[in-house]
C-alpha positions in Angstrom: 75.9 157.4 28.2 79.1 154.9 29.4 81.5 158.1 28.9 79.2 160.4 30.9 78.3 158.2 33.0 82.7 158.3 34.1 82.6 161.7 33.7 80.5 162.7 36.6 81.6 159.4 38.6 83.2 161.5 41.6 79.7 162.6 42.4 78.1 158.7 42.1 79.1 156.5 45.0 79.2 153.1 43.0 81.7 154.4 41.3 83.6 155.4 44.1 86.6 152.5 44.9 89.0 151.7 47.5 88.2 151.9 51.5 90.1 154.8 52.1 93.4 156.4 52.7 96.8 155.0 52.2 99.8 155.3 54.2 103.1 155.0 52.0 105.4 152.4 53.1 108.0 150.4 51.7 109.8 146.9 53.0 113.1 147.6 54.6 115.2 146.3 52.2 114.0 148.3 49.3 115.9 151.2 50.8 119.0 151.0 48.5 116.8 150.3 45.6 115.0 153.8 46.3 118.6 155.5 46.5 119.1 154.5 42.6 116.2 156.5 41.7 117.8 159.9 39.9 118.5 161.2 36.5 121.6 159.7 34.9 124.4 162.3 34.1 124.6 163.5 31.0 127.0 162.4 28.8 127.7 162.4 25.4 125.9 159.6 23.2 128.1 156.7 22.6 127.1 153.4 20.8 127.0 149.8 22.3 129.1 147.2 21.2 125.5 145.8 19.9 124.5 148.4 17.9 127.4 149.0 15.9 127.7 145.1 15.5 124.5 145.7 13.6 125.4 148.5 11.5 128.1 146.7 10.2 126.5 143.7 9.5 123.6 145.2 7.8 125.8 146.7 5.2 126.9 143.2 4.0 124.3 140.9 4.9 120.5 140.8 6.0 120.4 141.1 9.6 118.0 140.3 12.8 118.1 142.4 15.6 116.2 141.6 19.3 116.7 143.9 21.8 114.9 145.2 25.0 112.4 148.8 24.1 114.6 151.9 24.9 117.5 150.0 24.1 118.7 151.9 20.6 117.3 150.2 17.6 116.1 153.3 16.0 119.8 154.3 16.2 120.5 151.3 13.9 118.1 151.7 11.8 119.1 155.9 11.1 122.8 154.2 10.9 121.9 152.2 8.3 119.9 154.3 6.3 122.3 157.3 6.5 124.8 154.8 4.8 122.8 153.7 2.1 121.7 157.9 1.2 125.3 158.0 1.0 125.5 155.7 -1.8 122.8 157.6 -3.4 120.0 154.6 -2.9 116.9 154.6 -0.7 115.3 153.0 1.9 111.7 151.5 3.3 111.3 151.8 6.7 107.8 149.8 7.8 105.8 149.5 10.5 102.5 147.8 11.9 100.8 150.7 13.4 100.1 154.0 11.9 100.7 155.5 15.6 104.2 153.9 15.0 104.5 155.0 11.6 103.9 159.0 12.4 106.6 158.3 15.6 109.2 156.9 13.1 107.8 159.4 10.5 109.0 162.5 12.7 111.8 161.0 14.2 113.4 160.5 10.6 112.9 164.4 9.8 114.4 165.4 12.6 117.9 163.3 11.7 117.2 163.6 8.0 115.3 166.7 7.0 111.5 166.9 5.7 112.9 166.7 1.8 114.5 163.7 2.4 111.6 161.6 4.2 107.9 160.3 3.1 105.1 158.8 4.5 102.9 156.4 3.1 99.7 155.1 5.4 96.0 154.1 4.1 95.2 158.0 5.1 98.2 159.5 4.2 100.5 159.9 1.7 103.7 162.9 1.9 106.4 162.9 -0.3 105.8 159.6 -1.6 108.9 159.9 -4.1 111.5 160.1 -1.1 114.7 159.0 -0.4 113.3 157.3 2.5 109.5 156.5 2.9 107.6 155.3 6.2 105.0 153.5 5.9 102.6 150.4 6.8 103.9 146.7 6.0 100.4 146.3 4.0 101.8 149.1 1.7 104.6 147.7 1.1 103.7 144.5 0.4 101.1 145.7 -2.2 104.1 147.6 -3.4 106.1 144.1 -3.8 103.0 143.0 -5.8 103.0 146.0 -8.3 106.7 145.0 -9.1 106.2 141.7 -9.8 103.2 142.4 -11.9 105.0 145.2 -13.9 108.7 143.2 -13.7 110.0 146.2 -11.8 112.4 146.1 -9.6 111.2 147.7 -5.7 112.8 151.4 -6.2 115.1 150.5 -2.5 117.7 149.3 -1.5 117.3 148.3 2.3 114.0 147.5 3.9 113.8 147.8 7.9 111.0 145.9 9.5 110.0 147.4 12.7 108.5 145.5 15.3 109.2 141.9 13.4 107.6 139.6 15.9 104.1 140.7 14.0 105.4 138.0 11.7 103.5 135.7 14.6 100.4 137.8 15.1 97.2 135.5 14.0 95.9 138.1 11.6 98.3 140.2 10.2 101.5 137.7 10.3 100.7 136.6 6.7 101.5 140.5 5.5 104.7 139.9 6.6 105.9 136.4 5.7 104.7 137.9 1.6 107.0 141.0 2.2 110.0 138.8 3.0 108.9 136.0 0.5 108.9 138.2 -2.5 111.3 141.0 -1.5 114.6 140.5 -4.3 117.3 139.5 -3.0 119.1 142.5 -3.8 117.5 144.0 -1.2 119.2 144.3 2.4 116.6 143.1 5.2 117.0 144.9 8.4 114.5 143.2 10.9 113.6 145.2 14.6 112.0 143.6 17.7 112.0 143.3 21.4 110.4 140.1 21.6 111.6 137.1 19.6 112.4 133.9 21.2 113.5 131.8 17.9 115.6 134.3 16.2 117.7 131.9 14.9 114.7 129.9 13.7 113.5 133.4 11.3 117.2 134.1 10.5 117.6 130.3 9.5 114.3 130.8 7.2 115.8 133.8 5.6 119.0 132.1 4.4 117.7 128.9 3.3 114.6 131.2 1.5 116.9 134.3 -0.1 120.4 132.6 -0.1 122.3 135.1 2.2 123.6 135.3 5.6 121.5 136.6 7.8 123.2 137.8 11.4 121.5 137.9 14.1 122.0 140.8 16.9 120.6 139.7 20.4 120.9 142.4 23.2 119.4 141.3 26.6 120.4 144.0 29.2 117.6 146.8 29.3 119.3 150.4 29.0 117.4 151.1 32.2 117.0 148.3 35.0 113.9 146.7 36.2 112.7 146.3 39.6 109.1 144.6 39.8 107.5 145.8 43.2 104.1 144.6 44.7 101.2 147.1 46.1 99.8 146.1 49.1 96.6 147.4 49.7 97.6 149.4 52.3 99.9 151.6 50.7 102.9 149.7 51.4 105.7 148.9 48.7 107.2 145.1 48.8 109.7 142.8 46.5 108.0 141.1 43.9 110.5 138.3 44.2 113.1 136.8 46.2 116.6 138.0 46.0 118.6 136.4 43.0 120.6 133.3 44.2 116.9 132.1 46.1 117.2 128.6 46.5 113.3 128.1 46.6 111.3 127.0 43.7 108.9 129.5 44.4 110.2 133.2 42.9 107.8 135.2 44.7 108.9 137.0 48.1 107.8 136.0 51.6 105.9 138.9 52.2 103.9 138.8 48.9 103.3 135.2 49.2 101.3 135.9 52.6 99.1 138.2 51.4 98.5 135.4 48.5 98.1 132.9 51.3 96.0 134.9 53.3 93.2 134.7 50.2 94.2 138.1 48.9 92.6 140.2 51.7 92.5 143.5 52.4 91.4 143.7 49.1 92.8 147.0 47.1 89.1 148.1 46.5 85.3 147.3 46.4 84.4 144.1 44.1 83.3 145.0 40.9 84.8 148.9 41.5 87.9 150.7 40.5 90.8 151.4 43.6 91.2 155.1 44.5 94.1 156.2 42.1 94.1 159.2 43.8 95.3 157.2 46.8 97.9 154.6 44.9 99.0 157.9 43.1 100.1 159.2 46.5 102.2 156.5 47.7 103.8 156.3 44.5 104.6 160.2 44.4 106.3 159.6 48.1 108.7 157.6 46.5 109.7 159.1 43.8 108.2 156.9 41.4 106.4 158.9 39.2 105.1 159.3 36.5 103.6 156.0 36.0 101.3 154.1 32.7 98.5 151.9 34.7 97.3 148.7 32.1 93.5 148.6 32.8 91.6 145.8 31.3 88.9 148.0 29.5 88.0 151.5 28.0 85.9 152.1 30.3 88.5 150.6 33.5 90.6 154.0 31.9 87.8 156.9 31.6 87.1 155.7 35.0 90.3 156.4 36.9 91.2 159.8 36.1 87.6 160.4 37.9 89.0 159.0 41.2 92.7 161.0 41.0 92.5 164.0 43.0 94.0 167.8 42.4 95.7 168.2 45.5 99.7 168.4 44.1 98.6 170.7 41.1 96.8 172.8 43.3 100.1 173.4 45.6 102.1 173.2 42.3 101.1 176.4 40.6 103.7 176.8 37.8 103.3 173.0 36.7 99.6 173.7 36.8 99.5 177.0 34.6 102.3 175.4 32.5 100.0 171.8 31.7 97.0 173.9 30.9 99.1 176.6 28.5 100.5 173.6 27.0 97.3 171.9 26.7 95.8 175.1 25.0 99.0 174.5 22.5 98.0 171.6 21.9 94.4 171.5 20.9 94.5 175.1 19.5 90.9 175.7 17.8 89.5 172.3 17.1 86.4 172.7 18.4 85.8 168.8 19.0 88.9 169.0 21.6 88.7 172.4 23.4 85.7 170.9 25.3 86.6 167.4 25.3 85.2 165.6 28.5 88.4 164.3 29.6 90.2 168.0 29.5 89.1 169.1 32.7 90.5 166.3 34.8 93.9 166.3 32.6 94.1 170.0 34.0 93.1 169.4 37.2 94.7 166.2 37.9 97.8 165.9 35.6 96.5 162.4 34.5 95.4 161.0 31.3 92.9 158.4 29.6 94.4 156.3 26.1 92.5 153.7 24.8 91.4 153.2 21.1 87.7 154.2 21.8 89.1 158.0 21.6 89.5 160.6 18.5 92.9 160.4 17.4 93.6 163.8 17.9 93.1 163.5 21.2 95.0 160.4 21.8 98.3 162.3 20.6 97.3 165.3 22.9 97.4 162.5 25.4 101.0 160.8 24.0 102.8 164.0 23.6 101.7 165.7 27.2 102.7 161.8 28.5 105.8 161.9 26.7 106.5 165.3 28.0 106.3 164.6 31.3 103.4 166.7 32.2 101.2 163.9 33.1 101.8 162.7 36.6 100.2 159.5 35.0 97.9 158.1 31.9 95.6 155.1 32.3 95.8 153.1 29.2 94.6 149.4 28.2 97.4 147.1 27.2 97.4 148.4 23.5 99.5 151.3 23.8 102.5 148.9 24.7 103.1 147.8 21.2 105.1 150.2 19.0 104.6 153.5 20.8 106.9 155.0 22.7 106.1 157.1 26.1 107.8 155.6 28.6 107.6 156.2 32.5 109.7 155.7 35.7 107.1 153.0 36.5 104.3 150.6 35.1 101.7 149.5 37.0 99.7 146.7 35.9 96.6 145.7 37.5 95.6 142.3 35.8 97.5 139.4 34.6 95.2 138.5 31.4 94.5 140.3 28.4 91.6 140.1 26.5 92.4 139.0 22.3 89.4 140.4 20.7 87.3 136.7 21.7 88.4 136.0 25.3 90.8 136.7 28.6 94.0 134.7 28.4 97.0 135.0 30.9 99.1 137.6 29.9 102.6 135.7 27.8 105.8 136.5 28.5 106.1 138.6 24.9 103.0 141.0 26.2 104.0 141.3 29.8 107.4 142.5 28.1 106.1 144.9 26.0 104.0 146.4 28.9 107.2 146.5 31.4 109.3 147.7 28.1 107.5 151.6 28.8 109.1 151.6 32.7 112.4 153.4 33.0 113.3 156.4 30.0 116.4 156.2 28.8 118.7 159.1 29.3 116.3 160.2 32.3 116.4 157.2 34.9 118.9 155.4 36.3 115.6 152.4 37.2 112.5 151.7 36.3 109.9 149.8 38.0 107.1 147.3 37.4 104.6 147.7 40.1 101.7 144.8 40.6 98.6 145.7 42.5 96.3 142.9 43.5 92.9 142.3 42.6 90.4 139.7 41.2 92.3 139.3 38.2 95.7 139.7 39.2 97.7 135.9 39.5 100.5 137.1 41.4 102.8 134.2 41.0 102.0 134.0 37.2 103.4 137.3 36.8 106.1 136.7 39.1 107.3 133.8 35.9 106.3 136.2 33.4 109.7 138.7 35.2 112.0 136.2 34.3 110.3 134.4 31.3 112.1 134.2 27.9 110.3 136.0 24.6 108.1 133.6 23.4 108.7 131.9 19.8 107.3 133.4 16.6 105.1 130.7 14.4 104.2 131.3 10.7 100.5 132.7 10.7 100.3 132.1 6.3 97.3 131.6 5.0 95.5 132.0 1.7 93.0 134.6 0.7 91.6 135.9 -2.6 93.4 139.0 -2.7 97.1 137.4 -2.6 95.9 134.7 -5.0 94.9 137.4 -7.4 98.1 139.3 -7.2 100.0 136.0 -7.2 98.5 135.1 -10.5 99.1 138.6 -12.5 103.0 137.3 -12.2 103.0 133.7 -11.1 101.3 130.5 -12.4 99.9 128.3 -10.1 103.2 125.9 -10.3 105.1 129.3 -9.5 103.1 129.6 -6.6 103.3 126.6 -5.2 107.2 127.0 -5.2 106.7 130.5 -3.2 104.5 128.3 -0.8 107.7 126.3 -0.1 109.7 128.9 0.7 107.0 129.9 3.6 108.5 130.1 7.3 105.6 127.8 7.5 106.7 125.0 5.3 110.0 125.6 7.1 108.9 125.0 10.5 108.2 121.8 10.2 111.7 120.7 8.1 112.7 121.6 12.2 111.3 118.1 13.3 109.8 118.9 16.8 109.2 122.7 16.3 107.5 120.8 12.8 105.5 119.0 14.8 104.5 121.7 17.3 103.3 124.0 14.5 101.1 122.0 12.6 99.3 120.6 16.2 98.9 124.3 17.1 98.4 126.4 13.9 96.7 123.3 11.7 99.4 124.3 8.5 101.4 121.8 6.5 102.2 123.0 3.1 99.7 120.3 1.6 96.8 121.9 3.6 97.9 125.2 2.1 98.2 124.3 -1.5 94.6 122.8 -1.3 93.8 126.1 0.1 95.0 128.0 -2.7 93.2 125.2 -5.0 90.1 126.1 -3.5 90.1 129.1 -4.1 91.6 129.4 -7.5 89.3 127.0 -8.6 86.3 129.3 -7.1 87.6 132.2 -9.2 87.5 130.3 -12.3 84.0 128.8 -12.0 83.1 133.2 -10.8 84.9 133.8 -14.2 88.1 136.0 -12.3 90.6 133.3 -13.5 90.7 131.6 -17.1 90.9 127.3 -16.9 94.4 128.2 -17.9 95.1 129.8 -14.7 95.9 133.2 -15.5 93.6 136.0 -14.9 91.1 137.3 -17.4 90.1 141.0 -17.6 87.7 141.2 -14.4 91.0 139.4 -12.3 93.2 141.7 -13.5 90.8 144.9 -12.1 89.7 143.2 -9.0 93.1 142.2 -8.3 94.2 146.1 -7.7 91.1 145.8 -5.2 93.5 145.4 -2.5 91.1 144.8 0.5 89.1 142.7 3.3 86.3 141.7 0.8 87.4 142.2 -2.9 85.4 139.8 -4.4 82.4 141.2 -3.2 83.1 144.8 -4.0 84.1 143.4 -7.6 81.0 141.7 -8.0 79.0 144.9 -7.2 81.1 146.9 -9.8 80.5 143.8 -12.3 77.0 144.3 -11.5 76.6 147.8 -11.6 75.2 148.1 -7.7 78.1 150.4 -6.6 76.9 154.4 -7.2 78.8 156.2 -9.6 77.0 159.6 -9.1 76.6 159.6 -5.4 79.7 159.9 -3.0 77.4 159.7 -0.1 75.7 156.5 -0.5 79.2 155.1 -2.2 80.8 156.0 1.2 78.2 154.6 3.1 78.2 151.2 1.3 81.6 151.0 1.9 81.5 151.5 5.5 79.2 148.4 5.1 81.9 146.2 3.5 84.8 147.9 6.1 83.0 146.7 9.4 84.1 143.9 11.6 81.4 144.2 14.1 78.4 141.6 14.4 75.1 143.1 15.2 72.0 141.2 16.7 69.4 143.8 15.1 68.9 146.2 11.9 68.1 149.8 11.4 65.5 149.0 8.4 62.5 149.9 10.3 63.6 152.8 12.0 62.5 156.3 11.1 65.4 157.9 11.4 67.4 156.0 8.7 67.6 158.0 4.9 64.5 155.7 3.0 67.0 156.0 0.0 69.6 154.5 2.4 67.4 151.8 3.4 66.2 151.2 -0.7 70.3 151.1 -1.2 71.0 148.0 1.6 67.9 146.4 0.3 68.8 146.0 -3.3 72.3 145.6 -2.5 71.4 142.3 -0.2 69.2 141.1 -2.9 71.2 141.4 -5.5 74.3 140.4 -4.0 72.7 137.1 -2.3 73.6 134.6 -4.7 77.2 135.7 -5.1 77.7 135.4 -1.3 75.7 131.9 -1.1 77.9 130.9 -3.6 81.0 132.2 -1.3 79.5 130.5 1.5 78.8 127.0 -0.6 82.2 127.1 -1.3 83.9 127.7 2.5 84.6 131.4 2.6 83.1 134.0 4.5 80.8 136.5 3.0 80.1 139.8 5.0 76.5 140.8 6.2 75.7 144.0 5.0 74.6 145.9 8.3 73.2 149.3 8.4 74.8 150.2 11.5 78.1 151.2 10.0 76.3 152.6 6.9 74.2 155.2 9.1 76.5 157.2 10.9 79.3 157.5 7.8 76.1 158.2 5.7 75.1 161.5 8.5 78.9 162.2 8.3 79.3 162.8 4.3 76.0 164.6 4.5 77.5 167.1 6.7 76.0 166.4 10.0 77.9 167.4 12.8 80.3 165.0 14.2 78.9 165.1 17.9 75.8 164.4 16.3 76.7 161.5 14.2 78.4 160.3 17.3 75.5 160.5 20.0 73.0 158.7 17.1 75.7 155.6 16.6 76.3 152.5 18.2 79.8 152.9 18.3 82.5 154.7 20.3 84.1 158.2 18.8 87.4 156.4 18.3 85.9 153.4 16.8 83.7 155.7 14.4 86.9 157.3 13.6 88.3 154.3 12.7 85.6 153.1 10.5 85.5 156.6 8.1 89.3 156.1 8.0 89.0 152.7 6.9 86.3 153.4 4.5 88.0 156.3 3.2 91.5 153.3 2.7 88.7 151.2 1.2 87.5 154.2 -1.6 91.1 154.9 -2.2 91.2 151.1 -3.5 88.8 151.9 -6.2 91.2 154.7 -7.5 92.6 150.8 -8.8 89.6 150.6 -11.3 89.7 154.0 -12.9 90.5 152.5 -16.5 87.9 150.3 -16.1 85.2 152.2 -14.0 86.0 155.9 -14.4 83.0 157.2 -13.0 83.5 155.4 -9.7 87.2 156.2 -9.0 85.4 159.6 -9.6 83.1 159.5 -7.0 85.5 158.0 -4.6 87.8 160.9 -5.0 84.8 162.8 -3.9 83.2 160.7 -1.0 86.9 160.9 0.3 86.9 164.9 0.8 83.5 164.4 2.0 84.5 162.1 5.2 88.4 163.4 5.7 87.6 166.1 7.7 88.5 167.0 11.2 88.3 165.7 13.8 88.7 162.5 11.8 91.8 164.2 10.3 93.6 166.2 12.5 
């Protein structure tokens, strides 16, 4: 009902936003910043003095490079790899996002050829014997496991790490502290990012951990400048800041700090309601500064504003109209779940675009290649598309100065503010980009103002223990073994650095005593569950539930070990694993409802009973154990039946792209069992076939 209710917003006057019409304006002295706006000439590619400092220091030593988005590290990282096929070796090149991964994924064909390049996601797999493979960092990391298990050596010579400052993110930073812990030492390290403030700190962890040099690369100058602006209400364009050599402590210019003064009125819309893009759309066209990526706090902020853009420049633009719509038809050919996609008419009729996570993939890269085309006059997008994908504009416009982390609204760091502003200005295309603020309730204009200037903000260890790396750990480790690899944690580092020491375990709670109790606790929990032998090496049910290389392994393992997964029924063993997959909480259940499969309901109910005393055990012990909802379970139940995917959609409590989500990861969750064929035929069976059952458009495009 949310998405309709956008949809037919234009004709609902709470939806409806600003007062009225704008007048474009600009502050006098912006007048030789406008004059800058143009394409640069073209000229033939030439590297900076940065870039081929880091090609030649990647081919003797590990090597660190920071440098603004748009500023050429894929160059280095196609350098460096083309040298290495020369030698005949081959290379990893891994990512955080799987957005990122198919980005990286085409770009590498298009310098290397298809033959030469593979891809290797929860989802997908392509070529998986290649010279050089793309991939997730999970993958790799499990890969690093398998070699140690097996006493392989990792089939690679160089490993780049794109976007590296996920080394600090609070739940995935532990993925890649292991890669880099247990990668040989053999291999070269090539580390990417736009937004480290201790480089020197990771580079110094690297050498003391692997015993090489490790160079680091800092580049601060953005390819294309950055001028911040601020949106008055009124249409008219002003300095976000003073002019450099300012002798005030405040940074924010005169004119901007009397609209803060005067208690931020005229407000830019109605409280509670959106502005009138259509309106801010217009002022920005006058100046040239267009196309633009608006940050809007929610999914719903986004479907909302391409209902209040207007058609008026397509209308008097009848090539670029008929050209955005052929294109569009491109685009979506005959998937039926796009052709009449909600959003499609005002992407026609407006040349704007909605990208946020609640969407079908498919549809999100209809969005990201018409964007990166420059068909879109502008795409309205929460603060997620900043990481790792790249669509730049002439200008960013951000309308709030807090994101929200999955639990609560915090002010926007330095490190995110940059990777918003890192999409304005496209290399090769403008000679400037601009970062335009717009006030409103949650805007903090002089907190955004710092965040222009603001260094990178440093990357702490996020390392912490969890069944499934103590598992893996112990196929090839003992727990002595382990505890070395524990020292050699960025972690245990940090605090050698005396006050960054101290700052880390205040803030993050680690010392490398607190983890090695951690990793008691929970070795000694997988002896007394009979997963680990008093020796401390893993008996025969550790070894299979180790290749279980998910959220919740010891829980799937304890329903193979009692027989409670199905082995003859891809449809409920699809649904059960949606179960296990989702991160949602929900207040109610589905048990009583009519419209819920009694076999399903029979299915959750022995699987809760029968699983009880293994979780209170986990609990007993101070680990989580997952509720079993039937939420999840319903809709990828309907889905693997064969029910259509509108239907499964309108009867679920999530959004299309979060339902997309969940099959994919249930579908990454059945691959796992593929682990257990030796020892559970008949389900790696079934999961082969509850797979082809769910990976089906429009989940798979």
């Amino acid at each position: 009902m949310e998405k309709k209710r956008y949809h037919r917003g234009k004709k609902r006057k709470n939806n409806r936003g600003g007062f009225g019409p704008m007048k474009p304006g600009a502050d006098s002295s912006l007048k030789p910043v406008f004059k800058k706006i143009g394409v640069p000439p073209s000229r033939p590619f030439t590297p900076d003095p940065f870039q081929e400092e880091a090609v030649n220091a990647i081919a003797q030593w590990d090597c660190l490079v920071t440098a603004p988005t748009g500023a050429g590290k894929t160059w280095i990282a196609q350098s460096a790899a083309r040298a290495v096929l020369e030698k005949g070796e081959r290379v990893w090149y891994a990512t955080p996002l799987k957005a990122l991964t198919n980005t990286i994924y085409a770009q590498f064909i298009d310098a290397f050829g298809r033959d030469k390049v593979g891809i290797l996601t929860g989802d997908k797999k392509e070529n998986g014997d290649a010279d050089i493979i793309i991939g997730t960092t999970e993958i790799l990391r499990n890969q690093l496991y398998d070699a140690m298990h097996t006493g392989e050596d990792i089939s690679c010579s160089l490993v780049i790490l794109d976007e590296a400052h996920y080394l600090g993110d609070a739940e995935r930073g532990v993925v890649w502290e292991e890669t880099l812990i247990y990668m040989p030492q053999r291999v070269s390290l090539l580390l990417l990012s736009a937004t480290i403030g201790n480089a020197d700190h990771i580079a110094g962890w690297l050498e003391s951990m692997r015993g090489k040099q490790c160079r680091v690369i800092q580049e601060t100058k953005r390819p294309v400048p950055l001028f911040p602006l601020f949106f008055h209400p009124s249409g008219t364009l002003h300095p976000l800041l003073k002019k450099k050599g300012s002798r005030a402590k405040n940074m924010v210019h005169r004119n901007v700090m009397e609209y803060i003064k005067a208690g931020q009125f005229p407000a830019i819309s109605r409280p509670g309601r959106l502005p009138l893009f259509g309106e801010i759309l217009k002022v920005l066209r006058a100046h040239d500064l267009l196309p633009a990526i608006f940050f809007l706090k929610s999914r719903a902020d986004c479907d909302g504003a391409i209902g209040l853009c207007n058609g008026k420049v397509l209308r008097q633009d009848p090539k670029r109209k008929a050209l955005l719509a052929r294109r569009i038809d491109e685009l979506i050919g005959d998937n039926p779940h796009l052709c009449d996609h909600e959003q499609r008419m005002h992407m026609e009729k407006f040349g704007v675009g909605s990208h946020h996570s609640g969407q079908l993939p498919a549809w999100k890269v209809v969005v990201e290649t018409l964007m990166s085309e420059g068909l879109l006059d502008a795409m309205f997008a929460t603060s997620t598309v900043a990481a790792g994908v790249n669509f730049p504009a002439r200008s960013v416009c951000i309308l709030n100065s807090d994101r929200f982390n999955g639990a609560s609204f915090l002010p926007l760091t330095a490190s995110e503010f940059q990777q918003m502003t890192g999409r304005a200005g496209r290399r090769g295309m403008d000679n400037i980009g601009f970062a335009i603020v717009l006030p409103g309730k949650f805007m903090d204009l002089k907190h955004v103002a710092k965040m222009v200037t603001a260094p990178p903000m440093d990357v702490s260890s996020q390392i912490k223990i969890d069944f499934s790396m103590v598992l893996n750990l112990l196929l090839s480790h003992t727990p002595p073994q382990i505890h070395e690899l524990l020292e050699k944690s960025f972690a245990s580092y940090q605090i050698s650095l005396g006050k960054q020491g101290r700052r880390a375990r205040k803030e993050y709670g680690y010392d490398l005593k607190f983890l090695w109790q951690d990793f008691l606790a929970h070795l000694a929990f997988l002896k007394e569950e009979g997963f680990v032998t008093e020796k401390g090496t893993l008996t025969e049910d550790g070894e299979w539930t180790s290749q279980l290389r998910m959220d919740q392994p010891l829980m799937v393992a304890q329903c193979l070990r009692q027989g409670l997964l199905p082995d003859q029924d891809p449809v409920m063993l699809a649904a059960v694993m949606a179960a296990f997959v989702n991160e949602k909480v929900f207040d109610d259940d589905l048990a009583s409802s009519r419209r819920v499969p009694k076999r399903l309901t029979r299915e959750f109910a022995k699987l809760r009973e029968k699983l009880s005393p293994f979780a209170e055990r986990l609990l007993e012990g101070g680990f989580s154990a997952p509720n079993l909802y039937l939420q999840p379970a319903l809709p990828v139940f309907s889905w693997a039946m064969g029910v259509p995917w509108d239907q499964v959609v309108e009867e679920s409590v999530f959004a299309e792209g979060d339902l997309a989500r969940l099959v994919l990861r249930t579908g990454e969750n059945l691959r796992q069992l593929f682990g257990v064929s030796d020892t559970f035929p008949r389900i790696a069976e079934n999961s082969r076939e509850a797979i082809d059952m769910i990976f089906r458009e429009p989940v798979i495009y």
